mmCIF file with all atom_site columns, C-alpha atoms in Angstrom:
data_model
loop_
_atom_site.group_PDB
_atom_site.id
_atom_site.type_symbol
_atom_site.label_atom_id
_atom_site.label_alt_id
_atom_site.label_comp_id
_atom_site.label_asym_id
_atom_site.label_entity_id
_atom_site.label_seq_id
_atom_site.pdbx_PDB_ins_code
_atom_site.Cartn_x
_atom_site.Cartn_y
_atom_site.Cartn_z
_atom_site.occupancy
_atom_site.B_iso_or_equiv
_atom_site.pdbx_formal_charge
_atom_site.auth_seq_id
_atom_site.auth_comp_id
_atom_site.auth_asym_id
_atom_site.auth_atom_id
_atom_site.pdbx_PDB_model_num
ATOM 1   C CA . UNK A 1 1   ? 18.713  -28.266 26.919  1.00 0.00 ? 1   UNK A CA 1
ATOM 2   C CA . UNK A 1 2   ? 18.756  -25.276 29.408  1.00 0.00 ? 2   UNK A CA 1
ATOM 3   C CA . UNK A 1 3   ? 21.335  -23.063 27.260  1.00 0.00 ? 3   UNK A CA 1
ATOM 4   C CA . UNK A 1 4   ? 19.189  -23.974 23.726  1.00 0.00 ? 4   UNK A CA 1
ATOM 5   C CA . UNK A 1 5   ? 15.865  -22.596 26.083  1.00 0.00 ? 5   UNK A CA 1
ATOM 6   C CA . UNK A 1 6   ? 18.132  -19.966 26.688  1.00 0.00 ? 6   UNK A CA 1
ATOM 7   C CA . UNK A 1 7   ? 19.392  -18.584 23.681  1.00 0.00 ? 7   UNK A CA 1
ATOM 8   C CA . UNK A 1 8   ? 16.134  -18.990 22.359  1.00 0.00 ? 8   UNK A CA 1
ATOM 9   C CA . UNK A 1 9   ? 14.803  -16.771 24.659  1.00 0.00 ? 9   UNK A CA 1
ATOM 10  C CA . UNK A 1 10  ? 17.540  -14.039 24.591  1.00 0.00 ? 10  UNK A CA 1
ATOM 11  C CA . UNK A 1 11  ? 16.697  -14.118 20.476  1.00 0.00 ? 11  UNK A CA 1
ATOM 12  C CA . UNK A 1 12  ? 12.761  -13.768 20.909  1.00 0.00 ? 12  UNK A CA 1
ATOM 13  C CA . UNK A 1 13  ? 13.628  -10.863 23.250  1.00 0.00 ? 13  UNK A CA 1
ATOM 14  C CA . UNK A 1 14  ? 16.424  -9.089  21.049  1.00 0.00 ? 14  UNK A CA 1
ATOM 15  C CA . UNK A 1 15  ? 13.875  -9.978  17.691  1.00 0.00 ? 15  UNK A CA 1
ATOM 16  C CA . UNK A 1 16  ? 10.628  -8.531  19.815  1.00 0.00 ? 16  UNK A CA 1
ATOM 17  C CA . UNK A 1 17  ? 13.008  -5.205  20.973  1.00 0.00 ? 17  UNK A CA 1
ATOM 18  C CA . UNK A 1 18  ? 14.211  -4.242  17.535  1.00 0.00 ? 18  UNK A CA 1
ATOM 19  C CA . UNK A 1 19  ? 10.655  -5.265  15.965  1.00 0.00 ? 19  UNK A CA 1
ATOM 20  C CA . UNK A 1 20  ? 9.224   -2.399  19.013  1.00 0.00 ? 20  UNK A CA 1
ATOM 21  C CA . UNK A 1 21  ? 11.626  -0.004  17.812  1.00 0.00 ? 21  UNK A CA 1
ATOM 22  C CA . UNK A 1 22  ? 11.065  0.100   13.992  1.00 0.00 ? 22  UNK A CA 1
ATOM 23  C CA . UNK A 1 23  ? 7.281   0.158   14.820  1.00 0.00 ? 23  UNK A CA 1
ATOM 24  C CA . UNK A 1 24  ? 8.051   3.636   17.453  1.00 0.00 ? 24  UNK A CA 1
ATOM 25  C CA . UNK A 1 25  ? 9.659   5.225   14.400  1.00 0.00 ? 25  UNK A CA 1
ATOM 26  C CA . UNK A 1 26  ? 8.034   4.303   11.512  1.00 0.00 ? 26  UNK A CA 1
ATOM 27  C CA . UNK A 1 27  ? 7.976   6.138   9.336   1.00 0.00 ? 27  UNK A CA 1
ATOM 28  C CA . UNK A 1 28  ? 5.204   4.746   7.068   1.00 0.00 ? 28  UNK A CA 1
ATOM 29  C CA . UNK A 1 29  ? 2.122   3.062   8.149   1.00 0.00 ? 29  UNK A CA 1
ATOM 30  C CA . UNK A 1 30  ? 3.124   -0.021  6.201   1.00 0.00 ? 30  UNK A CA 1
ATOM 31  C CA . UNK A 1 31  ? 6.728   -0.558  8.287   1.00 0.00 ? 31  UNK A CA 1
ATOM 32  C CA . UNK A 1 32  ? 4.552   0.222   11.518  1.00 0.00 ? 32  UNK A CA 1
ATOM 33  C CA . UNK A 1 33  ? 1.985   -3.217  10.321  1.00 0.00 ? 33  UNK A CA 1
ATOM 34  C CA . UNK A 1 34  ? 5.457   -4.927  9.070   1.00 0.00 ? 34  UNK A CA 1
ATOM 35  C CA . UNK A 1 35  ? 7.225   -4.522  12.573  1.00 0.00 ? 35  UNK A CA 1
ATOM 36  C CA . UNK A 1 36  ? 3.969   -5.317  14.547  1.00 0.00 ? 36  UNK A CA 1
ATOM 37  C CA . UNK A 1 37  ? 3.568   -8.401  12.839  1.00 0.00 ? 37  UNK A CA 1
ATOM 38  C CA . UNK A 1 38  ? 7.044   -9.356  13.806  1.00 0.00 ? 38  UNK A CA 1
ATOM 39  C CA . UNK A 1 39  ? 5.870   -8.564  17.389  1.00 0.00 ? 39  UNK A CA 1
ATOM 40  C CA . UNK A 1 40  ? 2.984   -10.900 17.412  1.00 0.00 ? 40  UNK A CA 1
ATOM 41  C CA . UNK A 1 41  ? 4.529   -13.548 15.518  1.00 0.00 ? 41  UNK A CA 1
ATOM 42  C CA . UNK A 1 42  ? 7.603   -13.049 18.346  1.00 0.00 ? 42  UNK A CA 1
ATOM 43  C CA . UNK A 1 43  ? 4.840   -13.479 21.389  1.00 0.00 ? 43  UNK A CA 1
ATOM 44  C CA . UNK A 1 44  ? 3.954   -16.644 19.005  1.00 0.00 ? 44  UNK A CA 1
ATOM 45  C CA . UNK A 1 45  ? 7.008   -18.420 19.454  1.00 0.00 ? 45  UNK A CA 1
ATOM 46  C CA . UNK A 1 46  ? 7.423   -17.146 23.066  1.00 0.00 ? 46  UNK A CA 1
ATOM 47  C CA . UNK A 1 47  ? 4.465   -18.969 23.907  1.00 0.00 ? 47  UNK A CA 1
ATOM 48  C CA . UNK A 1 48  ? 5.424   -22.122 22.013  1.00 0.00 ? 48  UNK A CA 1
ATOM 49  C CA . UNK A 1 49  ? 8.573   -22.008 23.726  1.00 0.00 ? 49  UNK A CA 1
ATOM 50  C CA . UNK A 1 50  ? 6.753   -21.842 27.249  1.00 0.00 ? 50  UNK A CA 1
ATOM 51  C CA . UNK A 1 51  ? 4.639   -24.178 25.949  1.00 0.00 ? 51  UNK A CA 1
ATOM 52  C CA . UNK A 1 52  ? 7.493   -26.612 25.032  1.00 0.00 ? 52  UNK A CA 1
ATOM 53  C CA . UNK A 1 53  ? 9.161   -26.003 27.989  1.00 0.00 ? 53  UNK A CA 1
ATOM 54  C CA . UNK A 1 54  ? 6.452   -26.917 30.002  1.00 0.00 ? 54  UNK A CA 1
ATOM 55  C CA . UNK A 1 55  ? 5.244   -29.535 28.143  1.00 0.00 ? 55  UNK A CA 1
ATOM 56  C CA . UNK A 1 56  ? 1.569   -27.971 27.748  1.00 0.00 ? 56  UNK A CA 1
ATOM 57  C CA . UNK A 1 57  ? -0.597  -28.496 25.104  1.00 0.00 ? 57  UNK A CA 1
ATOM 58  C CA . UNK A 1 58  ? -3.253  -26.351 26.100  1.00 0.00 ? 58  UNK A CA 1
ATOM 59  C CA . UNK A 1 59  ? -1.426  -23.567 24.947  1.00 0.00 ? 59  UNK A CA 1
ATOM 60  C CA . UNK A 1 60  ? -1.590  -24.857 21.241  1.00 0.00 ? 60  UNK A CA 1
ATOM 61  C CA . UNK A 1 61  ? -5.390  -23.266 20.519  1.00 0.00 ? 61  UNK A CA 1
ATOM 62  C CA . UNK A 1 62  ? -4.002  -19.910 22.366  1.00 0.00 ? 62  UNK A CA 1
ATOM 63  C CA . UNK A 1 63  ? -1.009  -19.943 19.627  1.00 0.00 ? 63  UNK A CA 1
ATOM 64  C CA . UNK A 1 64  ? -3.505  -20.898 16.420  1.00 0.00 ? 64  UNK A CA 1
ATOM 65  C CA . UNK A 1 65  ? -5.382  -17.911 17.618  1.00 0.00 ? 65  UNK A CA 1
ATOM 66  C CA . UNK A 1 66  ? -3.361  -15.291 18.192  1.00 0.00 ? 66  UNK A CA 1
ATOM 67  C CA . UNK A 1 67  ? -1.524  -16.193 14.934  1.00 0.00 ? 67  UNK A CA 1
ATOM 68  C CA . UNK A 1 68  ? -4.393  -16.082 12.616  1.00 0.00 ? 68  UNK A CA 1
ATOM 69  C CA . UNK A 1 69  ? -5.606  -12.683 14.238  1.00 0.00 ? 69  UNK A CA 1
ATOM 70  C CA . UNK A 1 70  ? -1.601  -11.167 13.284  1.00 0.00 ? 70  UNK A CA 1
ATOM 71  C CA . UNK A 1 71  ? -2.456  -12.621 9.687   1.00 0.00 ? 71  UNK A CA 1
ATOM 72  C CA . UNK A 1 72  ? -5.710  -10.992 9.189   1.00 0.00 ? 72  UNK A CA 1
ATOM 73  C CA . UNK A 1 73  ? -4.711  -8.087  10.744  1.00 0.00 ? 73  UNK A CA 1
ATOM 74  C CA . UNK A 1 74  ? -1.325  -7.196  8.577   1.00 0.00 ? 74  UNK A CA 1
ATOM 75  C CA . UNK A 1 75  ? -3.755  -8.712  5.352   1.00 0.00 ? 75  UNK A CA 1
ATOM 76  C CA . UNK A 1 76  ? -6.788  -6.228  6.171   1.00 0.00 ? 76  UNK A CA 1
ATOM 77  C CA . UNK A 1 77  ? -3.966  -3.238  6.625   1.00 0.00 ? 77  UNK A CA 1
ATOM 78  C CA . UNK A 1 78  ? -1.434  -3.884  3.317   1.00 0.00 ? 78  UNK A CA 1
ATOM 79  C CA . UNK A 1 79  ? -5.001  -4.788  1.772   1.00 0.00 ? 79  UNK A CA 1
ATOM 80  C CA . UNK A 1 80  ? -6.449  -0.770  2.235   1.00 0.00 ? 80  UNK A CA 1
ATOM 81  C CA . UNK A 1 81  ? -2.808  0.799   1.876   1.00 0.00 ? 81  UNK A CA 1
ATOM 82  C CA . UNK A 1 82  ? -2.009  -0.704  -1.005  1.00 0.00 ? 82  UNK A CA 1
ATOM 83  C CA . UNK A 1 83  ? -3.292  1.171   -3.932  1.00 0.00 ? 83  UNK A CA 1
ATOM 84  C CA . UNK A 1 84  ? -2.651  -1.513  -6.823  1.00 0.00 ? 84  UNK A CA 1
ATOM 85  C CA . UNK A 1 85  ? -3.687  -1.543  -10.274 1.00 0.00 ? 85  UNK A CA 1
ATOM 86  C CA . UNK A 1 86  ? -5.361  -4.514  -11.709 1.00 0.00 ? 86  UNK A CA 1
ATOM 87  C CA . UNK A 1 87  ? -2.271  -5.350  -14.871 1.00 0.00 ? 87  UNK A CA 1
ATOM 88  C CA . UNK A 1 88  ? 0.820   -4.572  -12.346 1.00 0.00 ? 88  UNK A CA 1
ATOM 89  C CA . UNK A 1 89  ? 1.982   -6.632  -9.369  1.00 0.00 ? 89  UNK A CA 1
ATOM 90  C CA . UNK A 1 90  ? 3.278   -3.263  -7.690  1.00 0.00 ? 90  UNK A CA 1
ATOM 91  C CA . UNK A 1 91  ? 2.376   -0.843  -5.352  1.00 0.00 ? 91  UNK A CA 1
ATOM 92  C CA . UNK A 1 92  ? 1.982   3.293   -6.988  1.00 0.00 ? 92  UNK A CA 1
ATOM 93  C CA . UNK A 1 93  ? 3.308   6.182   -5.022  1.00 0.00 ? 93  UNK A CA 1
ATOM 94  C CA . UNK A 1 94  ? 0.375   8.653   -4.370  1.00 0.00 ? 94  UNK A CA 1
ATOM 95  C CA . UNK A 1 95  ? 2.856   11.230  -6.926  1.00 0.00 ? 95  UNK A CA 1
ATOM 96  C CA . UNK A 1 96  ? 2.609   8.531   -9.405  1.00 0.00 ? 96  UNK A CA 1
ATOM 97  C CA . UNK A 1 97  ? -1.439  8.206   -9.265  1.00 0.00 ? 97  UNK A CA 1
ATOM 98  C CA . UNK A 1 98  ? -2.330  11.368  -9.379  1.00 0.00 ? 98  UNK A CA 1
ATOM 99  C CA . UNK A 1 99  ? -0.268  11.863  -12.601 1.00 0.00 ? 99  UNK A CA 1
ATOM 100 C CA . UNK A 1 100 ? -2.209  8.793   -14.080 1.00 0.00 ? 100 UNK A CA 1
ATOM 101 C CA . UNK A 1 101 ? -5.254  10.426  -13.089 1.00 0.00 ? 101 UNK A CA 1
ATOM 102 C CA . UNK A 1 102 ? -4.449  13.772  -14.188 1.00 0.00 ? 102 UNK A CA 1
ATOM 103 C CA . UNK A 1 103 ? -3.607  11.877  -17.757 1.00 0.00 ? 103 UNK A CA 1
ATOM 104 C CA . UNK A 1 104 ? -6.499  10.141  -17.901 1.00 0.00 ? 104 UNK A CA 1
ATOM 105 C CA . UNK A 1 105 ? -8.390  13.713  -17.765 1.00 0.00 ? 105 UNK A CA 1
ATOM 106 C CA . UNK A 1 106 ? -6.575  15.274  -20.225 1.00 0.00 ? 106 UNK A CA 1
ATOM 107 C CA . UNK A 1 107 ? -6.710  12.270  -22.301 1.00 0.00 ? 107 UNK A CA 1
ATOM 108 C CA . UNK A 1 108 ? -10.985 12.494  -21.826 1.00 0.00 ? 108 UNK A CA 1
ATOM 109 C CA . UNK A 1 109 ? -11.273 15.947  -22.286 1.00 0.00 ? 109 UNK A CA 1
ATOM 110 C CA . UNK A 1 110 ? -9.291  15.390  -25.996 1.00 0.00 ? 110 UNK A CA 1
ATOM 111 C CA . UNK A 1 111 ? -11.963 12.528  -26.516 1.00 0.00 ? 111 UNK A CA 1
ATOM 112 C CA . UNK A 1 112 ? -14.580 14.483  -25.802 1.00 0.00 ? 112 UNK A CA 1
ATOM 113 C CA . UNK A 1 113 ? -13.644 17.797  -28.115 1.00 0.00 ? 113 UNK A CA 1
ATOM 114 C CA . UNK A 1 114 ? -13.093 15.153  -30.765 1.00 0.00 ? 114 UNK A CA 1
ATOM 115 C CA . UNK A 1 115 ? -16.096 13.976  -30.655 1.00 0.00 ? 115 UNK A CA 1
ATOM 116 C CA . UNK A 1 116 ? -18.025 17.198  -30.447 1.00 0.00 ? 116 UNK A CA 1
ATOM 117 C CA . UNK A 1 117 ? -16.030 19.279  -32.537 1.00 0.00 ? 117 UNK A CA 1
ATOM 118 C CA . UNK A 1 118 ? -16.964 22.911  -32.235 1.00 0.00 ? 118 UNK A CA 1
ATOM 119 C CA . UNK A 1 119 ? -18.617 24.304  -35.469 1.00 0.00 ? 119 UNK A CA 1
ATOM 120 C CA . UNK A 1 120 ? -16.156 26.280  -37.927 1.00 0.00 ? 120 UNK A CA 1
ATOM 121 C CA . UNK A 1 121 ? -16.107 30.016  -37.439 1.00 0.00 ? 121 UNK A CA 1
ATOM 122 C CA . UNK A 1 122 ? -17.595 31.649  -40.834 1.00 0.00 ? 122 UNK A CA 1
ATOM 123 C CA . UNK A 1 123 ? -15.887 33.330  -43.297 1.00 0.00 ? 123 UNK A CA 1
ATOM 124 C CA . UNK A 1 124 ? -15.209 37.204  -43.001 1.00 0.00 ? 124 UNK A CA 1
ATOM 125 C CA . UNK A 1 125 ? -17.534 38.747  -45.522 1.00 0.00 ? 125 UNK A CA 1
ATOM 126 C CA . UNK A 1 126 ? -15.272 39.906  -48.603 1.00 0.00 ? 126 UNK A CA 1
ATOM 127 C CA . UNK A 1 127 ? -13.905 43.264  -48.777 1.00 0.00 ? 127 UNK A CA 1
ATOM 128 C CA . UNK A 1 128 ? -13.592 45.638  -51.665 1.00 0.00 ? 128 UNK A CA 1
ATOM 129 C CA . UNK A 1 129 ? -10.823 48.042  -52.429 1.00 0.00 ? 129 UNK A CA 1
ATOM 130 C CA . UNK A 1 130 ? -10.925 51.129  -54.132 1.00 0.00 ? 130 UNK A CA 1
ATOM 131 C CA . UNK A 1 131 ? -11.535 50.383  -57.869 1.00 0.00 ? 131 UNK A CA 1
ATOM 132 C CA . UNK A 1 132 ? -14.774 48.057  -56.560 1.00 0.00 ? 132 UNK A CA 1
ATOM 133 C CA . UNK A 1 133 ? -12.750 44.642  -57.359 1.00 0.00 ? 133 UNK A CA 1
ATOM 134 C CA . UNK A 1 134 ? -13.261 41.797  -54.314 1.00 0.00 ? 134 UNK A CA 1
ATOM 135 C CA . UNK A 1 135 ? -10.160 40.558  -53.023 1.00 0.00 ? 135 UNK A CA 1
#
């Protein structure tokens, strides 16, 4: 039983180190909320290790708790970083929305002339040569 606490110990600890290094260099916010989560869900199952180790249940309301607040917390953070429109099940680059947007405007601005069309320019008034005939 000792070596099983054991190992699972050394993993938590190798698992909570690599999770602390991803979140130190990043590089997007997104991999930062990704490797924290990994962090708090790692405490998690430290303290349910201690907690079976010990043979506590005290602990159990501690572990609910700080694993609801690592849920709502990576939700409420992919929630605002996400920019996601409402027909695709991906995330847009910030490139790729500001092309959308700037092809929505265009697209708008065509609308628009159509439906205001400009009046017609009038005709140049006819010209004569020199025998008097109107071309």
């Amino acid at each position: 039983m000792t070596v099983v606490i054991v190992v699972c110990g050394l993993l938590l600890t190798i698992g909570g180190v690599c999770a602390v290094v991803r979140a130190e260099r990043g590089p997007s916010m997104l991999d930062r909320t990704v490797a924290l989560d990994i962090v708090v869900t790692t405490l998690t199952a430290a303290g349910a290790l201690f907690a079976a180790v010990e043979r506590r249940t005290d602990i159990v309301p501690i572990l609910v708790v700080l694993s609801l607040v690592g849920f709502v917390g990576s939700v409420t953070i992919a929630r605002f970083a996400s920019v996601e429109p409402a027909g695709e099940g991906r995330v847009r680059t910030p490139e790729e929305v500001a092309a959308e947007s700037a092809e929505a405007l265009r697209l708008e601005e065509l609308a628009e002339a159509a439906a205001h069309p400009r009046p017609a320019e009038p005709a140049a008034p006819p010209t004569h040569d020199a025998t008097g005939d109107v071309r």
